[in-house]
Coordinates of C-alpha atoms in Angstrom, one line a residue:
Chain D
X1 CA 0.0 0.3 0.0
X2 CA 1.4 3.5 -1.2
X3 CA 2.2 6.0 1.6
X4 CA -0.3 8.2 0.8
X5 CA -3.3 5.8 1.0
X6 CA -2.2 4.9 4.8
X7 CA -2.2 8.9 5.1
X8 CA -5.5 8.9 4.1
X9 CA -6.6 6.1 6.3
X10 CA -5.2 7.9 9.3
X11 CA -7.8 11.0 8.5
X12 CA -10.5 8.5 8.2
X13 CA -9.5 6.9 12.0
X14 CA -11.2 10.2 13.4
X15 CA -14.5 11.0 14.3
X16 CA -15.6 14.4 15.3
X17 CA -11.8 15.3 15.8
X18 CA -11.0 12.1 18.3
X19 CA -10.0 9.0 17.3
X20 CA -12.5 6.1 16.8
X21 CA -11.5 3.2 18.4
X22 CA -13.6 1.1 15.8
X23 CA -12.7 2.4 12.9
X24 CA -9.2 1.8 14.1
X25 CA -9.4 -1.7 14.7
X26 CA -11.5 -2.3 11.4
X27 CA -8.3 -0.8 9.3
X28 CA -5.7 -2.5 11.6
X29 CA -7.5 -6.1 10.7
X30 CA -7.0 -5.0 7.0
X31 CA -3.6 -3.7 7.0
X32 CA 0.2 -6.2 6.5
X33 CA 2.0 -6.3 9.2
X34 CA 4.7 -3.3 7.3
X35 CA 1.4 -1.3 6.1
X36 CA 0.6 -1.4 10.0
X37 CA 3.9 0.1 11.0
X38 CA 3.2 2.9 8.8
X39 CA -0.2 3.3 10.1
X40 CA 0.7 3.5 13.3
X41 CA 3.5 6.4 12.6
X42 CA 0.7 8.3 11.1
X43 CA -1.6 8.0 14.0
X44 CA 1.2 9.1 16.4
X45 CA 2.0 12.0 14.1
X46 CA -1.9 13.1 13.7
X47 CA -2.1 12.9 17.4
X48 CA 1.1 15.2 18.2
X49 CA -0.5 17.7 15.8
X50 CA -3.9 18.2 17.8
X51 CA -1.8 18.9 21.1
X52 CA 0.5 21.4 22.1
X53 CA 2.8 20.7 24.6
X54 CA 4.0 24.0 26.9
X55 CA 6.5 23.9 30.0
X56 CA 6.0 25.8 32.7
X57 CA 8.6 26.9 35.4
X58 CA 5.9 26.6 38.0
X59 CA 2.6 25.0 38.3
X60 CA 0.9 28.2 40.3
X61 CA 0.7 29.6 36.7
X62 CA -1.1 26.7 34.8
X63 CA -4.7 27.5 34.7
X64 CA -4.2 31.7 34.0
X65 CA -1.6 30.0 31.2
X66 CA -3.9 27.7 29.7
X67 CA -6.5 30.3 29.1
X68 CA -3.4 32.3 26.6
X69 CA -2.4 29.1 24.9
X70 CA -6.2 28.1 24.1
X71 CA -6.9 31.5 22.3
X72 CA -3.2 31.1 20.5
X73 CA -4.1 27.8 19.6
X74 CA -8.1 27.3 18.7
X75 CA -9.2 23.8 18.4
X76 CA -6.1 22.2 19.8
X77 CA -5.1 20.3 23.1
X78 CA -3.0 22.0 25.4
X79 CA -0.8 19.6 27.6
X80 CA 1.0 21.7 30.2
X81 CA 4.1 20.1 32.3
X82 CA 6.2 21.8 35.3
X83 CA 9.6 22.0 34.5
X84 CA 11.5 24.0 37.1
X85 CA 14.6 24.2 35.1
X86 CA 13.5 27.1 33.2
X87 CA 13.3 29.6 36.2
X88 CA 11.2 31.9 34.3
X89 CA 9.4 32.1 31.4
X90 CA 8.6 29.2 29.1
X91 CA 8.6 26.8 26.3
X92 CA 5.8 25.7 23.8
X93 CA 6.5 22.9 21.1
X94 CA 4.0 22.9 18.3
X95 CA 4.3 20.1 16.1
X96 CA 8.0 20.1 15.3
X97 CA 8.5 23.8 15.9
X98 CA 9.6 24.5 19.8
X99 CA 9.6 28.3 20.7
X100 CA 11.5 28.6 24.2
X101 CA 11.4 32.1 26.0
X102 CA 12.6 30.9 29.2
X103 CA 15.5 32.1 31.3
X104 CA 17.6 28.7 31.2
X105 CA 17.5 29.2 27.4
X106 CA 18.7 33.0 27.6
X107 CA 21.7 31.6 29.7
X108 CA 22.2 28.9 27.3
X109 CA 22.5 31.5 24.9
X110 CA 25.0 33.5 27.0
X111 CA 27.2 31.0 27.5
X112 CA 27.2 29.6 23.7
X113 CA 28.5 32.9 23.1
X114 CA 30.8 33.7 25.7
X115 CA 32.4 30.0 24.6
X116 CA 32.3 30.8 21.0
X117 CA 34.0 34.2 21.1
X118 CA 36.8 33.5 23.6
X119 CA 39.2 31.1 23.7
X120 CA 40.1 28.1 26.8
X121 CA 43.1 29.6 28.1
Chain P
X1 CA 45.6 38.7 26.7
X2 CA 42.2 40.8 26.7
X3 CA 42.3 42.9 29.9
X4 CA 38.7 42.0 32.5
X5 CA 37.2 45.4 31.2
X6 CA 37.6 44.5 27.6
X7 CA 35.6 41.2 28.1
X8 CA 33.4 42.3 30.4
X9 CA 32.3 45.3 27.9
X10 CA 32.2 42.9 24.5
X11 CA 29.7 40.8 26.7
X12 CA 27.4 43.5 27.5
X13 CA 27.7 44.9 23.7
X14 CA 26.9 41.0 23.2
X15 CA 23.9 40.9 25.6
X16 CA 22.3 44.2 24.0
X17 CA 21.9 42.3 20.7
X18 CA 19.7 39.4 22.3
X19 CA 16.1 40.3 20.9
X20 CA 13.0 39.6 22.8
X21 CA 11.9 37.3 20.5
X22 CA 11.8 33.6 21.7
X23 CA 14.3 31.5 20.4
X24 CA 12.8 29.3 17.8
X25 CA 13.9 25.9 17.2
X26 CA 12.9 22.9 14.7
X27 CA 13.3 19.1 16.6
X28 CA 13.1 16.0 15.4
X29 CA 12.6 12.6 16.5
X30 CA 14.9 9.8 15.7
X31 CA 13.4 7.4 13.5
X32 CA 16.5 4.6 12.1
X33 CA 19.9 4.2 13.0
X34 CA 21.4 2.8 9.8
X35 CA 25.2 2.5 10.0
X36 CA 26.3 6.1 10.1
X37 CA 23.4 7.5 8.8
X38 CA 20.7 8.0 10.6
X39 CA 16.6 9.0 9.6
X40 CA 14.7 11.5 11.5
X41 CA 11.3 12.9 11.4
X42 CA 10.2 16.4 11.9
X43 CA 12.4 18.7 10.9
X44 CA 10.1 20.2 8.5
X45 CA 12.2 23.3 8.3
X46 CA 16.0 22.0 8.1
X47 CA 17.9 23.1 5.1
X48 CA 20.3 21.0 2.7
X49 CA 23.2 20.6 4.5
X50 CA 22.4 22.2 7.6
X51 CA 24.3 21.2 10.8
X52 CA 21.6 19.3 13.7
X53 CA 22.5 18.7 17.2
X54 CA 21.5 15.1 18.8
X55 CA 20.2 15.3 22.4
X56 CA 23.7 14.0 23.4
X57 CA 25.6 16.6 22.0
X58 CA 26.6 14.6 18.6
X59 CA 26.7 16.6 15.6
X60 CA 25.4 15.7 12.3
X61 CA 24.9 17.5 9.1
X62 CA 21.6 16.8 6.7
X63 CA 22.1 15.0 3.6
X64 CA 18.8 13.7 2.1
X65 CA 15.2 16.0 2.4
X66 CA 12.2 13.3 2.0
X67 CA 8.9 13.9 2.1
X68 CA 8.3 13.6 6.0
X69 CA 12.0 12.3 7.0
X70 CA 15.6 14.2 6.9
X71 CA 19.1 11.7 6.6
X72 CA 21.5 12.9 8.5
X73 CA 25.4 11.7 8.7
X74 CA 27.2 12.0 11.9
X75 CA 30.2 14.2 12.5
X76 CA 31.8 11.8 14.9
X77 CA 31.1 8.1 16.0
X78 CA 28.6 7.9 18.7
X79 CA 26.8 4.5 19.7
X80 CA 24.2 6.7 22.4
X81 CA 21.8 7.4 19.6
X82 CA 19.0 5.5 19.7
X83 CA 15.4 5.8 18.4
X84 CA 13.0 8.2 20.0
X85 CA 15.9 10.5 20.5
X86 CA 15.4 14.6 19.9
X87 CA 17.2 16.1 17.2
X88 CA 17.3 19.8 16.5
X89 CA 18.8 22.3 13.8
X90 CA 21.1 25.2 14.3
X91 CA 20.5 27.1 11.4
X92 CA 24.0 27.1 10.4
X93 CA 25.7 25.5 7.4
X94 CA 28.4 23.3 7.8
X95 CA 31.4 25.2 8.5
X96 CA 35.4 24.9 9.8
X97 CA 36.8 27.6 12.0
X98 CA 40.4 28.4 10.4
X99 CA 42.9 30.9 11.7
X100 CA 46.6 31.4 10.9
X101 CA 47.3 29.0 13.9
X102 CA 46.4 26.1 11.8
X103 CA 49.9 26.0 9.7
X104 CA 51.9 23.1 11.0
X105 CA 48.8 21.2 12.6
X106 CA 47.5 18.1 11.9
X107 CA 43.3 18.1 12.1
X108 CA 40.3 16.1 11.2
X109 CA 38.0 17.7 8.7
X110 CA 35.8 19.5 11.6
X111 CA 38.9 21.1 12.5
X112 CA 39.4 18.9 15.9
X113 CA 43.5 18.8 16.6
X114 CA 44.7 15.2 16.4
X115 CA 48.3 16.1 17.1
X116 CA 47.9 15.9 21.0
X117 CA 48.3 19.5 20.9
X118 CA 45.8 22.8 22.1
X119 CA 42.9 23.2 19.8
X120 CA 44.1 26.1 17.3
X121 CA 43.0 29.8 17.9
X122 CA 39.4 30.7 16.9
X123 CA 39.4 32.3 13.9
X124 CA 37.3 32.6 10.9
X125 CA 34.2 30.3 10.1
X126 CA 34.6 29.1 6.5
X127 CA 32.0 27.1 4.8
X128 CA 32.7 24.2 3.8
X129 CA 30.5 24.2 1.0
X130 CA 31.1 26.9 -1.4
X131 CA 30.1 28.6 -5.1
X132 CA 33.5 28.6 -6.5
X133 CA 34.8 31.8 -8.1
X134 CA 33.2 33.4 -10.9
X135 CA 34.8 34.0 -14.8
X136 CA 35.0 37.7 -13.5
X137 CA 37.4 37.5 -10.5
X138 CA 39.6 34.8 -12.0
X139 CA 42.8 35.2 -14.2
X140 CA 44.4 32.6 -16.7
X141 CA 47.3 30.8 -14.9
X142 CA 50.5 32.5 -15.3
X143 CA 52.9 31.9 -12.5
X144 CA 54.5 28.5 -12.0
X145 CA 54.3 26.1 -9.0
X146 CA 57.9 24.5 -8.6
X147 CA 58.0 20.8 -8.1
X148 CA 61.6 20.7 -7.6
X149 CA 60.6 17.4 -10.2
X150 CA 62.2 17.6 -13.5
X151 CA 60.4 15.5 -15.6
X152 CA 57.3 17.3 -14.3
X153 CA 58.6 21.1 -14.3
X154 CA 60.2 20.5 -17.6
X155 CA 57.6 18.2 -19.6
X156 CA 54.3 19.0 -17.7
X157 CA 54.6 22.5 -15.8
X158 CA 52.0 23.0 -13.3
X159 CA 50.6 26.5 -12.4
X160 CA 49.5 28.3 -9.8
X161 CA 45.4 28.3 -10.0
X162 CA 45.9 24.9 -12.2
X163 CA 44.4 21.6 -11.2
X164 CA 46.9 18.4 -12.3
X165 CA 45.7 15.1 -11.4
X166 CA 48.2 12.8 -10.5
X167 CA 46.8 9.3 -11.4
X168 CA 48.3 5.7 -11.6
X169 CA 48.6 2.1 -9.5
X170 CA 48.8 2.1 -6.3
X171 CA 52.7 1.6 -4.9
X172 CA 53.8 3.6 -7.9
X173 CA 55.0 7.1 -6.1
X174 CA 51.6 9.5 -6.4
X175 CA 52.0 10.2 -3.1
X176 CA 55.8 11.2 -3.0
X177 CA 55.4 13.3 -6.1
X178 CA 53.0 15.4 -4.1
X179 CA 55.3 15.1 -0.9
X180 CA 58.1 16.4 -2.9
X181 CA 56.2 19.1 -4.1
X182 CA 55.4 20.0 -0.8
X183 CA 58.7 19.7 0.2
X184 CA 60.2 22.1 -3.1
X185 CA 58.2 24.7 -1.6
X186 CA 60.4 25.5 1.3
X187 CA 63.4 26.1 -1.2
X188 CA 60.7 27.8 -3.6
X189 CA 59.2 30.2 -0.5
X190 CA 63.1 31.4 -0.1
X191 CA 62.8 33.3 -3.5
X192 CA 59.4 34.7 -4.6
X193 CA 55.8 34.8 -3.2
X194 CA 55.3 31.7 -0.8
X195 CA 53.3 29.1 -1.1
X196 CA 51.5 27.6 1.9
X197 CA 50.4 23.4 1.7
X198 CA 47.3 21.7 2.6
X199 CA 47.5 18.0 2.5
X200 CA 44.1 15.9 2.6
X201 CA 44.7 12.5 3.9
X202 CA 41.9 10.5 2.4
X203 CA 41.0 6.8 3.6
X204 CA 44.6 6.1 4.2
X205 CA 46.0 3.8 7.0
X206 CA 46.7 5.7 9.9
X207 CA 50.7 4.4 9.6
X208 CA 50.7 6.0 6.1
X209 CA 49.8 9.4 7.7
X210 CA 51.8 9.1 10.3
X211 CA 55.1 8.5 7.9
X212 CA 53.7 11.5 5.8
X213 CA 53.7 13.8 8.8
X214 CA 57.4 12.7 10.0
X215 CA 58.4 13.5 6.3
X216 CA 57.2 16.7 6.3
X217 CA 58.4 17.6 10.0
X218 CA 61.8 16.2 9.1
X219 CA 62.0 17.9 6.1
X220 CA 61.1 21.3 8.1
X221 CA 58.1 21.6 5.6
X222 CA 54.9 20.9 8.3
X223 CA 55.6 25.4 9.5
X224 CA 53.9 25.8 6.0
X225 CA 51.5 23.0 5.7
X226 CA 48.1 21.7 7.5
X227 CA 47.3 18.1 7.6
X228 CA 43.4 17.2 7.1
X229 CA 43.4 13.9 8.1
X230 CA 40.5 11.4 7.5
X231 CA 41.8 7.7 7.9
X232 CA 40.5 4.4 6.9
X233 CA 39.3 4.1 10.2
X234 CA 37.1 7.2 10.6
X235 CA 33.5 7.2 9.5
X236 CA 32.7 7.2 6.2
X237 CA 30.9 10.9 6.7
X238 CA 34.6 12.4 8.1
X239 CA 36.1 10.9 4.5
X240 CA 33.3 12.2 1.8
X241 CA 33.9 16.1 4.3
X242 CA 37.8 15.8 4.4
X243 CA 38.5 17.3 0.8
X244 CA 35.7 20.3 1.5
X245 CA 37.0 21.0 4.7
X246 CA 40.9 21.0 3.0
X247 CA 39.5 23.2 0.5
X248 CA 38.0 25.4 2.8
X249 CA 41.4 25.9 4.9
X250 CA 42.7 26.8 1.7
X251 CA 40.3 29.4 0.7
X252 CA 40.7 31.1 4.3
X253 CA 44.4 31.7 3.0
X254 CA 43.9 32.6 -0.4
X255 CA 41.4 35.2 1.0
X256 CA 44.0 36.9 2.2
X257 CA 45.9 36.7 -0.9
X258 CA 48.0 33.8 -0.3
X259 CA 49.1 31.2 -3.0
X260 CA 48.3 27.7 -1.7
X261 CA 48.9 24.1 -2.8
X262 CA 46.2 21.5 -1.9
X263 CA 46.8 17.9 -2.2
X264 CA 44.0 15.5 -2.0
X265 CA 45.3 11.5 -1.5
X266 CA 42.9 10.2 -2.8
X267 CA 40.0 11.2 -4.2
X268 CA 39.1 7.4 -5.6
X269 CA 38.4 6.7 -1.4
X270 CA 36.5 9.7 -1.6
X271 CA 34.6 8.1 -4.3
X272 CA 34.2 5.1 -2.2
X273 CA 32.8 7.2 1.1
X274 CA 30.4 9.2 -1.3
X275 CA 29.3 5.6 -2.7
X276 CA 28.7 4.2 0.8
X277 CA 26.9 6.9 2.1
X278 CA 24.8 7.0 -1.2
X279 CA 24.2 3.5 -0.7
X280 CA 23.0 3.8 2.8
X281 CA 20.9 7.2 1.7
X282 CA 19.1 4.7 -0.7
X283 CA 20.2 6.7 -3.7
X284 CA 19.6 5.3 -6.9
X285 CA 22.9 3.5 -7.7
X286 CA 24.3 3.9 -11.3
X287 CA 27.7 2.9 -12.9
X288 CA 30.0 0.9 -10.5
X289 CA 27.4 1.5 -8.1
X290 CA 28.0 5.3 -7.7
X291 CA 25.4 7.5 -7.0
X292 CA 24.3 10.2 -10.4
X293 CA 26.0 12.5 -8.8
X294 CA 29.6 11.4 -8.7
X295 CA 30.7 13.6 -11.4
X296 CA 29.4 17.0 -9.3
X297 CA 31.0 15.6 -6.2
X298 CA 34.5 16.2 -7.5
X299 CA 33.7 19.0 -10.2
X300 CA 32.4 21.2 -7.6
X301 CA 35.3 20.4 -5.1
X302 CA 38.2 21.1 -8.0
X303 CA 36.8 24.0 -9.6
X304 CA 37.3 25.9 -6.4
X305 CA 41.0 25.7 -7.4
X306 CA 41.3 29.2 -8.6
X307 CA 43.8 32.1 -9.8
X308 CA 42.3 35.3 -8.4
X309 CA 42.9 38.9 -10.2
X310 CA 44.8 41.4 -8.3
X311 CA 41.6 43.4 -7.7
X312 CA 40.4 40.0 -5.9
X313 CA 43.5 40.1 -3.3
X314 CA 45.5 37.8 -6.1
X315 CA 45.6 34.4 -4.6
X316 CA 45.3 31.2 -6.0
X317 CA 44.6 27.6 -5.0
X318 CA 46.5 25.0 -6.9
X319 CA 44.9 21.5 -6.5
X320 CA 46.6 17.9 -7.0
X321 CA 44.3 15.5 -6.7
X322 CA 45.3 11.7 -6.5
X323 CA 43.3 9.2 -8.3
X324 CA 44.5 5.7 -8.0
X325 CA 43.6 3.3 -11.1
X326 CA 43.9 -0.7 -11.5
X327 CA 46.0 -2.4 -13.6
X328 CA 46.9 1.1 -15.1
X329 CA 43.2 1.2 -16.3
X330 CA 42.5 5.1 -17.5
X331 CA 39.3 4.3 -18.7
X332 CA 37.3 3.5 -15.2
X333 CA 34.7 5.6 -14.0
X334 CA 36.1 7.9 -11.7
X335 CA 39.6 8.1 -13.4
X336 CA 37.6 9.2 -16.8
X337 CA 35.5 11.7 -14.8
X338 CA 38.4 13.3 -13.1
X339 CA 40.8 13.4 -15.9
X340 CA 38.1 15.5 -18.0
X341 CA 37.0 18.0 -14.8
X342 CA 41.1 18.5 -14.6
X343 CA 43.6 20.6 -16.8
X344 CA 45.9 17.9 -17.2
X345 CA 47.5 14.7 -15.5
X346 CA 50.9 13.1 -14.3
X347 CA 50.4 9.4 -15.3
X348 CA 52.7 7.0 -13.5
X349 CA 53.3 4.3 -15.3
X350 CA 53.6 0.1 -13.7
X351 CA 56.0 -0.9 -16.6
X352 CA 58.4 2.1 -16.3
X353 CA 58.4 1.8 -12.2
X354 CA 59.3 -1.8 -12.7
X355 CA 62.0 -0.8 -15.3
X356 CA 64.0 1.1 -13.1
X357 CA 62.1 5.0 -14.1
X358 CA 61.6 6.9 -10.8
X359 CA 59.4 9.0 -10.7
X360 CA 57.7 6.4 -13.2
X361 CA 56.0 9.7 -15.1
X362 CA 54.8 8.2 -18.6
X363 CA 55.2 11.1 -20.7
X364 CA 53.3 10.0 -23.4
X365 CA 49.9 10.1 -21.7
X366 CA 50.8 12.9 -19.3
X367 CA 49.8 16.4 -20.2
X368 CA 49.6 20.0 -18.7
X369 CA 46.8 21.9 -20.5
X370 CA 47.8 25.6 -18.7
X371 CA 50.7 25.0 -16.8
X372 CA 53.1 25.7 -20.5
X373 CA 52.1 29.9 -20.0
X374 CA 53.1 29.3 -16.4
X375 CA 56.6 27.7 -17.3
X376 CA 59.4 30.6 -17.0
X377 CA 61.0 31.8 -20.2
X378 CA 64.5 29.9 -18.7
X379 CA 62.6 26.0 -18.5
X380 CA 60.7 26.9 -21.7
X381 CA 64.0 27.2 -23.8
X382 CA 65.3 24.0 -22.8
X383 CA 62.4 21.8 -22.0
X384 CA 60.8 22.5 -25.9
X385 CA 64.0 20.3 -27.1
X386 CA 63.7 17.4 -24.6
X387 CA 59.8 17.0 -25.4
X388 CA 60.5 16.6 -28.9
X389 CA 63.5 14.4 -28.4
X390 CA 61.6 11.8 -26.4
X391 CA 58.9 11.7 -28.6
X392 CA 61.7 11.1 -31.5
X393 CA 63.5 8.2 -29.4
X394 CA 60.1 6.3 -28.1
X395 CA 59.3 6.3 -31.9
X396 CA 62.4 4.9 -32.8
X397 CA 62.9 2.9 -29.8
X398 CA 60.0 0.5 -31.2
X399 CA 61.8 -0.4 -34.2
X400 CA 65.1 -0.8 -32.9
X401 CA 63.8 -3.6 -31.2
X402 CA 63.6 -6.0 -34.2
X403 CA 67.2 -5.2 -34.7
X404 CA 67.3 -4.3 -37.8
X405 CA 70.2 -2.4 -38.8
X406 CA 70.2 1.2 -38.3
X407 CA 72.3 4.2 -39.1
X408 CA 74.6 6.7 -37.4
X409 CA 71.9 9.4 -37.1
X410 CA 69.6 7.3 -35.6
X411 CA 71.5 5.0 -33.3
X412 CA 72.6 8.9 -32.2
X413 CA 69.0 9.6 -31.1
X414 CA 68.5 6.5 -29.6
X415 CA 71.9 6.9 -27.5
X416 CA 70.5 10.5 -26.6
X417 CA 66.8 9.2 -25.8
X418 CA 68.7 6.3 -23.1
X419 CA 70.3 10.0 -21.7
X420 CA 67.1 11.9 -21.1
X421 CA 65.5 9.1 -19.9
X422 CA 68.5 8.7 -17.7
X423 CA 68.8 12.2 -16.7
X424 CA 64.7 12.8 -15.9
X425 CA 65.1 10.0 -12.9
X426 CA 65.2 11.5 -9.3
X427 CA 65.3 10.3 -5.9
X428 CA 62.6 10.5 -3.4
X429 CA 62.5 13.6 -1.1
X430 CA 65.5 15.1 -3.3
X431 CA 63.8 18.1 -5.1
X432 CA 65.8 20.1 -7.3
X433 CA 66.1 24.2 -7.7
X434 CA 65.3 25.1 -11.1
X435 CA 68.5 26.3 -12.0
X436 CA 70.2 22.6 -11.4
X437 CA 66.7 21.5 -13.0
X438 CA 67.8 23.5 -16.6
X439 CA 71.8 22.6 -16.4
X440 CA 71.2 18.8 -16.5
X441 CA 68.6 19.2 -19.0
X442 CA 70.5 21.7 -21.4
X443 CA 73.8 19.9 -20.9
X444 CA 71.7 16.0 -22.0
X445 CA 70.0 18.0 -24.9
X446 CA 73.0 19.8 -26.3
X447 CA 74.8 16.2 -26.2
X448 CA 77.4 17.1 -23.6
X449 CA 76.4 13.6 -22.0
X450 CA 76.6 11.7 -25.6
X451 CA 80.1 10.3 -24.3
X452 CA 79.1 9.4 -20.9
X453 CA 78.3 5.9 -20.4
X454 CA 74.6 5.6 -19.4
X455 CA 75.0 3.7 -16.3
X456 CA 77.1 7.0 -15.3
X457 CA 74.7 9.5 -16.1
X458 CA 73.0 10.0 -12.4
X459 CA 76.8 9.9 -11.3
X460 CA 77.6 12.7 -13.5
X461 CA 74.4 14.7 -12.7
X462 CA 75.3 14.8 -9.3
X463 CA 78.7 15.8 -9.6
X464 CA 78.0 18.5 -11.8
X465 CA 75.7 20.2 -9.8
X466 CA 78.4 19.9 -7.3
X467 CA 80.8 21.4 -9.5
X468 CA 78.7 24.2 -10.4
X469 CA 77.7 25.2 -7.1
X470 CA 81.3 26.2 -6.7
X471 CA 82.3 27.0 -10.2
X472 CA 79.3 28.7 -11.7
X473 CA 77.4 30.5 -9.4
X474 CA 77.2 33.3 -11.5
X475 CA 75.2 31.5 -14.3
X476 CA 73.2 29.7 -12.0
X477 CA 71.7 33.0 -10.7
X478 CA 71.3 33.9 -14.4
X479 CA 69.7 31.4 -15.3
X480 CA 67.5 30.9 -11.8
X481 CA 65.9 34.7 -12.6
X482 CA 63.6 33.0 -14.9
X483 CA 64.3 34.5 -18.2
X484 CA 65.0 32.8 -21.9
X485 CA 68.5 31.6 -22.3
X486 CA 70.3 33.7 -24.2
X487 CA 73.4 33.0 -26.7
X488 CA 75.5 34.3 -23.9
X489 CA 74.2 32.0 -21.0
X490 CA 74.3 29.3 -23.5
X491 CA 78.0 30.0 -23.8
X492 CA 78.7 30.3 -20.1
X493 CA 76.8 27.1 -19.8
X494 CA 79.0 25.6 -22.2
X495 CA 82.3 26.6 -20.5
X496 CA 80.8 25.2 -17.1
X497 CA 79.9 22.1 -18.5
X498 CA 82.9 21.8 -20.6
X499 CA 85.2 22.4 -17.9
X500 CA 83.2 20.0 -15.3
X501 CA 84.1 17.3 -17.8
X502 CA 87.7 17.5 -17.9
X503 CA 87.7 16.9 -13.8
X504 CA 85.1 14.1 -14.1
X505 CA 86.3 10.6 -14.3

């Protein structure tokens, strides 16, 4: 089976924007082992595209932040996790793009700039 | 060393440049680990040739962009990378950091030192892949590269900015010619504009590379040479990148107006490494299983050899690529490709090598397409005759094999040819100055060795050089200035050789 056809099957596995277990079972039974692997990978990718992962340094700002992200990414599921190493700011991961506006990232950048411009003595 | 205030001021300046926008990174997930090639999904914004970093810090570069995955080659060995690991783009194309301190160092293709010394000082980032200089920036080849090898300087001259291929079977002295040329720059640099050297070892044994480095050190040639080493035990990706790293280093010096000689030893193994990567990347295989872009692989590399005009600094890169043939077969895929890309070839033949002609240059099959215009007037005036006489000798030698009776003139030409062949022999690591080369060739082509037995020609030459150093300084200086040999100079040369013959036993 061609990759395009499997991708169409992935899209067909959804009912009202949610994965339909009956449809999935039906499709999975008709696929070969090789195609099933591609189908699973396609499902994982589709699920990943539906979600936005947000990392924040403190749990106290969860609720206020969630609203902001729901407005920013309408129709997408927001998953918030705590990452104390970020110190301040946050990190958003949408598909394969990562938007990092944390203090940790700033400090890492600063360190990289120092290492790049000055030789080890 | 910088003062503390200066360092802080520089950092503060850097701090003001940090913008408020978030850093955007493109990330992917490792799907497959195939030998040295990693397939990753995601990375939808990745560029061809962009550097990527894996979560364990290993660096790689993108070689294939597919519909929903990218193929990455690793720049260092890593056994830690596994399925599911994250990888992110850096937004930078592959570069090598080059500084003046690289001279005399042995580095790998990504600039890491291999000689046990500290890393060279940070300099300029030079891109490994770069579009070669255009027609407007170039100038015709007009300055010679003195190899110090008589057979090459006289018959197949190489000019600065030229690409001259060294081709032949294994063990015939291809590397020896390249190394001799590097060693000879020590003497050549004393007179005119200096020439820096880059030696790129691709797929060679570590022991062979160590020998070459030791020889360069022993001959005091390492001080103006950079050795880029990607040995047989290194990853194929490093072998593939080595010549590009070498030429990037050469370009750094060329941009400063320097003349650079770069030796790619050898491009056959480079093609093998690229074939290996291409097969793992599942690119369609063509002739001899090489991928379709194997010609472009070498043409884009060798096109970077250039002689820039004065407005662009006047620097140059001379390339001496080496190709290994199988059973003297010049018509194989890679040899024909590289022959058609370069401006000539020095063909070494096993028959000649086995019959004692060393360097085993096959003058009939070797050619220099642009080097003639770079030859000095003095060398040109003596080498014109040698070409003709050698060609005539080769024709006559074939007939002489039948043992038919030959007239006196033919016999004399045969004898002269034997002496010419003899005088073109030269031991390894003993490059000669141009004036000595001219003296030897002039003496033979003008019949001064006709009465010297063939087996004594080399002794004759050696003693003539020693005699000329003490008794013919003036005439040697005259021919060393590069001007055409005038009747007056010829007369002086005649006096010198005649005087020497009286003392030669």
